[in-house]
Amino acid sequence: MAEVLAETQALESTTLGIYRTATVVKGGRRFSFAALVVVGDRNGSVGIGYGKAPGVPAAIEKAQKDAKKNMKKVILKAGTLPHPVQGKFGASSVRLIPAAPGTGVIAGATVRAVLEMAGVVDCLTKSYGSNNHKNLSKAVLEGLLALRLRTDVEALRGVKLEKTAVDEILDASKKYMSEATDTAGATEKAKAPVNTVGQKKPGGKKGGRRPRRNEQEAPKAEAPAAAAPKADAPAEETKSE
């Protein structure tokens, strides 16, 4: 979960990993901790820091200070990326792909943390090679720093470029949102559903749910027929002597 560092600068921090090392000395083992932290304002500024200390809180604090010193400005467009890009650092490589509004950040924990701190709202990602937290985070940062806007490229080359696929997606989403807003304002309120339970349908049957098995009436057993009166047994005939 992101931690607010400075309300005036709107900076937030997310811890990517805690590492423990041990040094064997005469009295036993002496432990040391290291922290990897990403800091950003969710508005195009992001930095990655690494710090070591004898305790975890001190290591996180040192990493946050290091991340503030290394803050970078990245170029975004309407909450997504201007174009697809691939960043590489060490044995890790990350592919960043723009996405339509409402997609969200589809990424792992490390890549997601860096993108969210930078201010990316919609993006698709795919990582290749090593999944080491340090290399992955730096690969994402390398990819974000390589982003360029279409207007900047036009100014550098002195040519006019056509609209990119990202521009078309953003234009289509704006058009869809405006049409949905106009339609919602023009339509009337939906009427409340009519309760038809207990009312007769045209076919003669009543509406409503069917009774459950345990609610259905058991078929009435027929009353047993009255037993006929037993006939008196015939008297035994006396044998004549």
PDB file of C-alpha atoms in Angstrom:
ATOM      1  CA  MET A   1       0.000   0.000   0.000  1.00  0.00           C
ATOM      2  CA  ALA A   2       1.259   3.463  -0.897  1.00  0.00           C
ATOM      3  CA  GLU A   3       2.543   5.681   1.898  1.00  0.00           C
ATOM      4  CA  VAL A   4       2.112   9.465   1.742  1.00  0.00           C
ATOM      5  CA  LEU A   5       5.470  11.188   2.199  1.00  0.00           C
ATOM      6  CA  ALA A   6       4.780  14.891   1.763  1.00  0.00           C
ATOM      7  CA  GLU A   7       1.307  16.342   1.355  1.00  0.00           C
ATOM      8  CA  THR A   8       2.701  19.613  -0.008  1.00  0.00           C
ATOM      9  CA  GLN A   9       4.477  17.824  -2.868  1.00  0.00           C
ATOM     10  CA  ALA A  10       1.836  15.065  -3.153  1.00  0.00           C
ATOM     11  CA  LEU A  11       4.512  12.383  -3.038  1.00  0.00           C
ATOM     12  CA  GLU A  12       3.719   8.761  -2.267  1.00  0.00           C
ATOM     13  CA  SER A  13       5.991   5.808  -1.620  1.00  0.00           C
ATOM     14  CA  THR A  14       5.672   2.071  -2.205  1.00  0.00           C
ATOM     15  CA  THR A  15       8.155  -0.513  -0.912  1.00  0.00           C
ATOM     16  CA  LEU A  16       9.081  -3.018  -3.615  1.00  0.00           C
ATOM     17  CA  GLY A  17      11.261  -5.332  -1.523  1.00  0.00           C
ATOM     18  CA  ILE A  18      13.134  -5.850   1.750  1.00  0.00           C
ATOM     19  CA  TYR A  19      16.456  -7.723   1.667  1.00  0.00           C
ATOM     20  CA  ARG A  20      18.341  -9.178   4.644  1.00  0.00           C
ATOM     21  CA  THR A  21      22.034  -9.951   4.758  1.00  0.00           C
ATOM     22  CA  ALA A  22      24.116 -11.492   7.572  1.00  0.00           C
ATOM     23  CA  THR A  23      27.743 -11.017   8.476  1.00  0.00           C
ATOM     24  CA  VAL A  24      29.383 -13.700  10.604  1.00  0.00           C
ATOM     25  CA  VAL A  25      31.526 -12.174  13.357  1.00  0.00           C
ATOM     26  CA  LYS A  26      33.165 -13.509  16.478  1.00  0.00           C
ATOM     27  CA  GLY A  27      30.040 -13.064  18.606  1.00  0.00           C
ATOM     28  CA  GLY A  28      27.649 -14.585  16.052  1.00  0.00           C
ATOM     29  CA  ARG A  29      25.722 -13.132  13.110  1.00  0.00           C
ATOM     30  CA  ARG A  30      25.198  -9.450  12.481  1.00  0.00           C
ATOM     31  CA  PHE A  31      22.156  -8.731  10.328  1.00  0.00           C
ATOM     32  CA  SER A  32      21.698  -5.820   7.944  1.00  0.00           C
ATOM     33  CA  PHE A  33      18.649  -4.821   5.909  1.00  0.00           C
ATOM     34  CA  ALA A  34      18.203  -3.178   2.526  1.00  0.00           C
ATOM     35  CA  ALA A  35      15.032  -1.665   1.030  1.00  0.00           C
ATOM     36  CA  LEU A  36      13.956  -0.979  -2.568  1.00  0.00           C
ATOM     37  CA  VAL A  37      11.420   1.857  -2.795  1.00  0.00           C
ATOM     38  CA  VAL A  38       9.623   3.707  -5.593  1.00  0.00           C
ATOM     39  CA  VAL A  39       8.429   7.292  -5.016  1.00  0.00           C
ATOM     40  CA  GLY A  40       6.115   9.316  -7.269  1.00  0.00           C
ATOM     41  CA  ASP A  41       3.380  11.933  -7.420  1.00  0.00           C
ATOM     42  CA  ARG A  42       1.067   9.991  -9.816  1.00  0.00           C
ATOM     43  CA  ASN A  43       1.425  12.877 -12.243  1.00  0.00           C
ATOM     44  CA  GLY A  44       4.470  12.073 -14.360  1.00  0.00           C
ATOM     45  CA  SER A  45       7.249  12.129 -11.743  1.00  0.00           C
ATOM     46  CA  VAL A  46       8.776   8.902 -10.425  1.00  0.00           C
ATOM     47  CA  GLY A  47      12.016   7.764  -8.813  1.00  0.00           C
ATOM     48  CA  ILE A  48      13.553   4.522  -7.525  1.00  0.00           C
ATOM     49  CA  GLY A  49      15.724   4.402  -4.393  1.00  0.00           C
ATOM     50  CA  TYR A  50      17.805   1.818  -2.566  1.00  0.00           C
ATOM     51  CA  GLY A  51      19.037   2.079   1.022  1.00  0.00           C
ATOM     52  CA  LYS A  52      20.791  -0.067   3.652  1.00  0.00           C
ATOM     53  CA  ALA A  53      20.628   0.137   7.451  1.00  0.00           C
ATOM     54  CA  PRO A  54      20.765  -2.101  10.545  1.00  0.00           C
ATOM     55  CA  GLY A  55      16.953  -1.873  10.860  1.00  0.00           C
ATOM     56  CA  VAL A  56      14.064  -2.072   8.389  1.00  0.00           C
ATOM     57  CA  PRO A  57      12.482   1.359   9.127  1.00  0.00           C
ATOM     58  CA  ALA A  58      15.835   3.116   8.770  1.00  0.00           C
ATOM     59  CA  ALA A  59      16.529   1.287   5.490  1.00  0.00           C
ATOM     60  CA  ILE A  60      13.141   2.328   4.060  1.00  0.00           C
ATOM     61  CA  GLU A  61      13.713   5.945   5.096  1.00  0.00           C
ATOM     62  CA  LYS A  62      17.139   6.021   3.433  1.00  0.00           C
ATOM     63  CA  ALA A  63      15.676   4.460   0.274  1.00  0.00           C
ATOM     64  CA  GLN A  64      12.912   7.096   0.169  1.00  0.00           C
ATOM     65  CA  LYS A  65      15.488   9.886   0.429  1.00  0.00           C
ATOM     66  CA  ASP A  66      17.508   8.278  -2.364  1.00  0.00           C
ATOM     67  CA  ALA A  67      14.383   8.005  -4.542  1.00  0.00           C
ATOM     68  CA  LYS A  68      13.569  11.692  -4.025  1.00  0.00           C
ATOM     69  CA  LYS A  69      17.047  12.615  -5.258  1.00  0.00           C
ATOM     70  CA  ASN A  70      16.595  10.485  -8.379  1.00  0.00           C
ATOM     71  CA  MET A  71      13.126  11.698  -9.426  1.00  0.00           C
ATOM     72  CA  LYS A  72      12.561  11.598 -13.201  1.00  0.00           C
ATOM     73  CA  LYS A  73       9.888  13.237 -15.362  1.00  0.00           C
ATOM     74  CA  VAL A  74       8.093  10.902 -17.790  1.00  0.00           C
ATOM     75  CA  ILE A  75       5.783  11.772 -20.685  1.00  0.00           C
ATOM     76  CA  LEU A  76       2.214  10.431 -20.539  1.00  0.00           C
ATOM     77  CA  LYS A  77      -0.911  11.015 -22.585  1.00  0.00           C
ATOM     78  CA  ALA A  78      -4.423  10.911 -21.065  1.00  0.00           C
ATOM     79  CA  GLY A  79      -3.400   8.405 -18.405  1.00  0.00           C
ATOM     80  CA  THR A  80      -1.717   5.995 -20.819  1.00  0.00           C
ATOM     81  CA  LEU A  81       1.451   5.826 -22.935  1.00  0.00           C
ATOM     82  CA  PRO A  82       1.908   7.753 -26.212  1.00  0.00           C
ATOM     83  CA  HIS A  83       3.224   4.651 -27.974  1.00  0.00           C
ATOM     84  CA  PRO A  84       4.445   1.094 -27.239  1.00  0.00           C
ATOM     85  CA  VAL A  85       7.933   0.901 -25.783  1.00  0.00           C
ATOM     86  CA  GLN A  86      10.316  -1.703 -24.436  1.00  0.00           C
ATOM     87  CA  GLY A  87      12.693  -1.085 -21.545  1.00  0.00           C
ATOM     88  CA  LYS A  88      15.676  -3.251 -20.694  1.00  0.00           C
ATOM     89  CA  PHE A  89      18.017  -3.365 -17.740  1.00  0.00           C
ATOM     90  CA  GLY A  90      20.398  -6.222 -17.056  1.00  0.00           C
ATOM     91  CA  ALA A  91      18.699  -9.538 -17.775  1.00  0.00           C
ATOM     92  CA  SER A  92      15.172  -8.089 -17.446  1.00  0.00           C
ATOM     93  CA  SER A  93      13.100  -6.690 -20.280  1.00  0.00           C
ATOM     94  CA  VAL A  94       9.603  -5.178 -20.041  1.00  0.00           C
ATOM     95  CA  ARG A  95       7.224  -4.407 -22.896  1.00  0.00           C
ATOM     96  CA  LEU A  96       4.791  -1.522 -22.213  1.00  0.00           C
ATOM     97  CA  ILE A  97       1.716  -1.224 -24.456  1.00  0.00           C
ATOM     98  CA  PRO A  98      -0.894   1.588 -24.381  1.00  0.00           C
ATOM     99  CA  ALA A  99      -4.481   0.626 -23.576  1.00  0.00           C
ATOM    100  CA  ALA A 100      -7.953   2.126 -23.975  1.00  0.00           C
ATOM    101  CA  PRO A 101      -9.532   4.034 -21.054  1.00  0.00           C
ATOM    102  CA  GLY A 102     -10.977   1.696 -18.453  1.00  0.00           C
ATOM    103  CA  THR A 103      -8.502  -1.117 -19.034  1.00  0.00           C
ATOM    104  CA  GLY A 104      -6.425  -0.497 -15.905  1.00  0.00           C
ATOM    105  CA  VAL A 105      -2.820  -1.457 -15.289  1.00  0.00           C
ATOM    106  CA  ILE A 106      -2.367  -5.111 -16.249  1.00  0.00           C
ATOM    107  CA  ALA A 107       0.995  -5.955 -14.712  1.00  0.00           C
ATOM    108  CA  GLY A 108       2.777  -7.724 -11.886  1.00  0.00           C
ATOM    109  CA  ALA A 109       3.386  -6.210  -8.463  1.00  0.00           C
ATOM    110  CA  THR A 110       6.753  -4.594  -9.228  1.00  0.00           C
ATOM    111  CA  VAL A 111       5.846  -3.206 -12.645  1.00  0.00           C
ATOM    112  CA  ARG A 112       2.431  -2.064 -11.405  1.00  0.00           C
ATOM    113  CA  ALA A 113       3.931  -0.114  -8.498  1.00  0.00           C
ATOM    114  CA  VAL A 114       6.295   1.844 -10.755  1.00  0.00           C
ATOM    115  CA  LEU A 115       3.596   2.597 -13.347  1.00  0.00           C
ATOM    116  CA  GLU A 116       1.039   3.711 -10.760  1.00  0.00           C
ATOM    117  CA  MET A 117       3.519   6.004  -9.010  1.00  0.00           C
ATOM    118  CA  ALA A 118       4.306   7.537 -12.408  1.00  0.00           C
ATOM    119  CA  GLY A 119       0.619   8.215 -13.067  1.00  0.00           C
ATOM    120  CA  VAL A 120      -0.190   5.514 -15.627  1.00  0.00           C
ATOM    121  CA  VAL A 121      -3.858   4.482 -15.391  1.00  0.00           C
ATOM    122  CA  ASP A 122      -4.319   2.227 -18.448  1.00  0.00           C
ATOM    123  CA  CYS A 123      -1.515   0.010 -19.713  1.00  0.00           C
ATOM    124  CA  LEU A 124      -0.701  -3.547 -20.802  1.00  0.00           C
ATOM    125  CA  THR A 125       2.664  -5.086 -19.913  1.00  0.00           C
ATOM    126  CA  LYS A 126       4.727  -8.183 -20.568  1.00  0.00           C
ATOM    127  CA  SER A 127       8.034  -9.010 -18.872  1.00  0.00           C
ATOM    128  CA  TYR A 128      10.811 -11.163 -20.306  1.00  0.00           C
ATOM    129  CA  GLY A 129      13.922 -12.652 -18.767  1.00  0.00           C
ATOM    130  CA  SER A 130      14.799 -12.237 -15.108  1.00  0.00           C
ATOM    131  CA  ASN A 131      12.044 -11.323 -12.630  1.00  0.00           C
ATOM    132  CA  ASN A 132      14.439  -9.687 -10.178  1.00  0.00           C
ATOM    133  CA  HIS A 133      12.714  -6.718  -8.461  1.00  0.00           C
ATOM    134  CA  LYS A 134      15.655  -4.360  -8.924  1.00  0.00           C
ATOM    135  CA  ASN A 135      16.156  -5.111 -12.617  1.00  0.00           C
ATOM    136  CA  LEU A 136      12.411  -5.088 -13.380  1.00  0.00           C
ATOM    137  CA  SER A 137      11.805  -1.714 -11.750  1.00  0.00           C
ATOM    138  CA  LYS A 138      14.776  -0.136 -13.516  1.00  0.00           C
ATOM    139  CA  ALA A 139      13.708  -1.663 -16.842  1.00  0.00           C
ATOM    140  CA  VAL A 140      10.253  -0.090 -16.477  1.00  0.00           C
ATOM    141  CA  LEU A 141      11.840   3.268 -15.675  1.00  0.00           C
ATOM    142  CA  GLU A 142      14.090   2.999 -18.742  1.00  0.00           C
ATOM    143  CA  GLY A 143      11.042   2.331 -20.894  1.00  0.00           C
ATOM    144  CA  LEU A 144       9.111   5.291 -19.451  1.00  0.00           C
ATOM    145  CA  LEU A 145      12.036   7.649 -20.047  1.00  0.00           C
ATOM    146  CA  ALA A 146      12.114   6.623 -23.730  1.00  0.00           C
ATOM    147  CA  LEU A 147       8.551   7.872 -24.384  1.00  0.00           C
ATOM    148  CA  ARG A 148       8.021  10.774 -26.815  1.00  0.00           C
ATOM    149  CA  LEU A 149       4.934  12.705 -27.892  1.00  0.00           C
ATOM    150  CA  ARG A 150       3.964  12.921 -31.569  1.00  0.00           C
ATOM    151  CA  THR A 151       4.287  16.711 -31.506  1.00  0.00           C
ATOM    152  CA  ASP A 152       7.835  16.456 -30.144  1.00  0.00           C
ATOM    153  CA  VAL A 153       8.851  14.043 -32.890  1.00  0.00           C
ATOM    154  CA  GLU A 154       7.304  16.314 -35.539  1.00  0.00           C
ATOM    155  CA  ALA A 155       9.271  19.272 -34.200  1.00  0.00           C
ATOM    156  CA  LEU A 156      12.537  17.311 -34.188  1.00  0.00           C
ATOM    157  CA  ARG A 157      12.129  15.852 -37.693  1.00  0.00           C
ATOM    158  CA  GLY A 158      10.366  18.818 -39.279  1.00  0.00           C
ATOM    159  CA  VAL A 159       7.643  16.625 -40.796  1.00  0.00           C
ATOM    160  CA  LYS A 160       3.940  16.080 -40.297  1.00  0.00           C
ATOM    161  CA  LEU A 161       3.010  12.678 -38.885  1.00  0.00           C
ATOM    162  CA  GLU A 162      -0.348  10.965 -39.144  1.00  0.00           C
ATOM    163  CA  LYS A 163      -2.446  10.119 -36.125  1.00  0.00           C
ATOM    164  CA  THR A 164      -1.217   7.104 -34.220  1.00  0.00           C
ATOM    165  CA  ALA A 165      -3.331   4.192 -33.028  1.00  0.00           C
ATOM    166  CA  VAL A 166      -3.284   5.668 -29.514  1.00  0.00           C
ATOM    167  CA  ASP A 167      -4.716   8.971 -30.795  1.00  0.00           C
ATOM    168  CA  GLU A 168      -7.513   7.121 -32.584  1.00  0.00           C
ATOM    169  CA  ILE A 169      -8.344   5.108 -29.454  1.00  0.00           C
ATOM    170  CA  LEU A 170      -8.488   8.232 -27.292  1.00  0.00           C
ATOM    171  CA  ASP A 171     -10.632  10.097 -29.846  1.00  0.00           C
ATOM    172  CA  ALA A 172     -13.044   7.169 -30.089  1.00  0.00           C
ATOM    173  CA  SER A 173     -13.336   6.961 -26.298  1.00  0.00           C
ATOM    174  CA  LYS A 174     -14.059  10.705 -26.034  1.00  0.00           C
ATOM    175  CA  LYS A 175     -16.731  10.428 -28.718  1.00  0.00           C
ATOM    176  CA  TYR A 176     -18.300   7.439 -26.995  1.00  0.00           C
ATOM    177  CA  MET A 177     -18.330   9.194 -23.616  1.00  0.00           C
ATOM    178  CA  SER A 178     -19.951  12.312 -25.077  1.00  0.00           C
ATOM    179  CA  GLU A 179     -22.641  10.247 -26.843  1.00  0.00           C
ATOM    180  CA  ALA A 180     -23.331   8.273 -23.686  1.00  0.00           C
ATOM    181  CA  THR A 181     -23.687  11.509 -21.689  1.00  0.00           C
ATOM    182  CA  ASP A 182     -26.086  13.022 -24.229  1.00  0.00           C
ATOM    183  CA  THR A 183     -28.167   9.844 -24.370  1.00  0.00           C
ATOM    184  CA  ALA A 184     -28.355   9.611 -20.603  1.00  0.00           C
ATOM    185  CA  GLY A 185     -29.538  13.215 -20.342  1.00  0.00           C
ATOM    186  CA  ALA A 186     -32.200  12.802 -23.045  1.00  0.00           C
ATOM    187  CA  THR A 187     -33.793   9.576 -21.836  1.00  0.00           C
ATOM    188  CA  GLU A 188     -36.497   9.485 -19.205  1.00  0.00           C
ATOM    189  CA  LYS A 189     -36.269   7.715 -15.906  1.00  0.00           C
ATOM    190  CA  ALA A 190     -36.962   4.031 -16.080  1.00  0.00           C
ATOM    191  CA  LYS A 191     -40.246   3.045 -14.519  1.00  0.00           C
ATOM    192  CA  ALA A 192     -40.289   0.848 -11.471  1.00  0.00           C
ATOM    193  CA  PRO A 193     -41.002  -2.816 -12.174  1.00  0.00           C
ATOM    194  CA  VAL A 194     -44.592  -3.885 -11.743  1.00  0.00           C
ATOM    195  CA  ASN A 195     -45.269  -6.500  -9.111  1.00  0.00           C
ATOM    196  CA  THR A 196     -47.126  -9.341 -10.797  1.00  0.00           C
ATOM    197  CA  VAL A 197     -47.036 -11.833  -7.966  1.00  0.00           C
ATOM    198  CA  GLY A 198     -50.519 -13.161  -7.314  1.00  0.00           C
ATOM    199  CA  GLN A 199     -52.059 -11.602 -10.441  1.00  0.00           C
ATOM    200  CA  LYS A 200     -53.681 -13.702 -13.131  1.00  0.00           C
ATOM    201  CA  LYS A 201     -52.000 -13.937 -16.485  1.00  0.00           C
ATOM    202  CA  PRO A 202     -53.957 -13.945 -19.772  1.00  0.00           C
ATOM    203  CA  GLY A 203     -53.599 -17.693 -19.935  1.00  0.00           C
ATOM    204  CA  GLY A 204     -55.429 -18.069 -16.630  1.00  0.00           C
ATOM    205  CA  LYS A 205     -52.356 -18.903 -14.584  1.00  0.00           C
ATOM    206  CA  LYS A 206     -51.171 -16.733 -11.737  1.00  0.00           C
ATOM    207  CA  GLY A 207     -47.835 -14.991 -11.879  1.00  0.00           C
ATOM    208  CA  GLY A 208     -45.094 -15.343  -9.331  1.00  0.00           C
ATOM    209  CA  ARG A 209     -42.569 -17.950  -8.479  1.00  0.00           C
ATOM    210  CA  ARG A 210     -43.328 -21.610  -8.473  1.00  0.00           C
ATOM    211  CA  PRO A 211     -43.710 -23.144  -5.027  1.00  0.00           C
ATOM    212  CA  ARG A 212     -40.759 -25.068  -3.790  1.00  0.00           C
ATOM    213  CA  ARG A 213     -40.788 -28.791  -3.394  1.00  0.00           C
ATOM    214  CA  ASN A 214     -41.235 -28.667   0.340  1.00  0.00           C
ATOM    215  CA  GLU A 215     -43.992 -26.043  -0.070  1.00  0.00           C
ATOM    216  CA  GLN A 216     -46.043 -28.099  -2.501  1.00  0.00           C
ATOM    217  CA  GLU A 217     -49.001 -29.787  -0.933  1.00  0.00           C
ATOM    218  CA  ALA A 218     -48.657 -33.514  -0.641  1.00  0.00           C
ATOM    219  CA  PRO A 219     -51.360 -35.404  -2.490  1.00  0.00           C
ATOM    220  CA  LYS A 220     -54.225 -36.284  -0.171  1.00  0.00           C
ATOM    221  CA  ALA A 221     -54.439 -39.961   0.577  1.00  0.00           C
ATOM    222  CA  GLU A 222     -57.815 -41.523  -0.193  1.00  0.00           C
ATOM    223  CA  ALA A 223     -59.799 -42.532   2.812  1.00  0.00           C
ATOM    224  CA  PRO A 224     -59.810 -46.303   3.208  1.00  0.00           C
ATOM    225  CA  ALA A 225     -63.094 -47.972   2.290  1.00  0.00           C
ATOM    226  CA  ALA A 226     -65.297 -48.926   5.208  1.00  0.00           C
ATOM    227  CA  ALA A 227     -64.750 -52.522   6.128  1.00  0.00           C
ATOM    228  CA  ALA A 228     -67.776 -54.733   5.500  1.00  0.00           C
ATOM    229  CA  PRO A 229     -69.286 -56.253   8.652  1.00  0.00           C
ATOM    230  CA  LYS A 230     -68.069 -59.722   9.240  1.00  0.00           C
ATOM    231  CA  ALA A 231     -70.692 -62.411   8.626  1.00  0.00           C
ATOM    232  CA  ASP A 232     -71.540 -64.614  11.592  1.00  0.00           C
ATOM    233  CA  ALA A 233     -69.833 -67.900  11.384  1.00  0.00           C
ATOM    234  CA  PRO A 234     -72.297 -70.739  10.577  1.00  0.00           C
ATOM    235  CA  ALA A 235     -73.186 -72.899  13.542  1.00  0.00           C
ATOM    236  CA  GLU A 236     -71.581 -76.282  13.493  1.00  0.00           C
ATOM    237  CA  GLU A 237     -73.967 -79.077  12.617  1.00  0.00           C
ATOM    238  CA  THR A 238     -74.420 -81.699  15.270  1.00  0.00           C
ATOM    239  CA  LYS A 239     -73.852 -85.152  14.103  1.00  0.00           C
ATOM    240  CA  SER A 240     -76.848 -87.390  14.530  1.00  0.00           C
ATOM    241  CA  GLU A 241     -76.159 -90.462  16.375  1.00  0.00           C
TER     242      GLU A 241
END
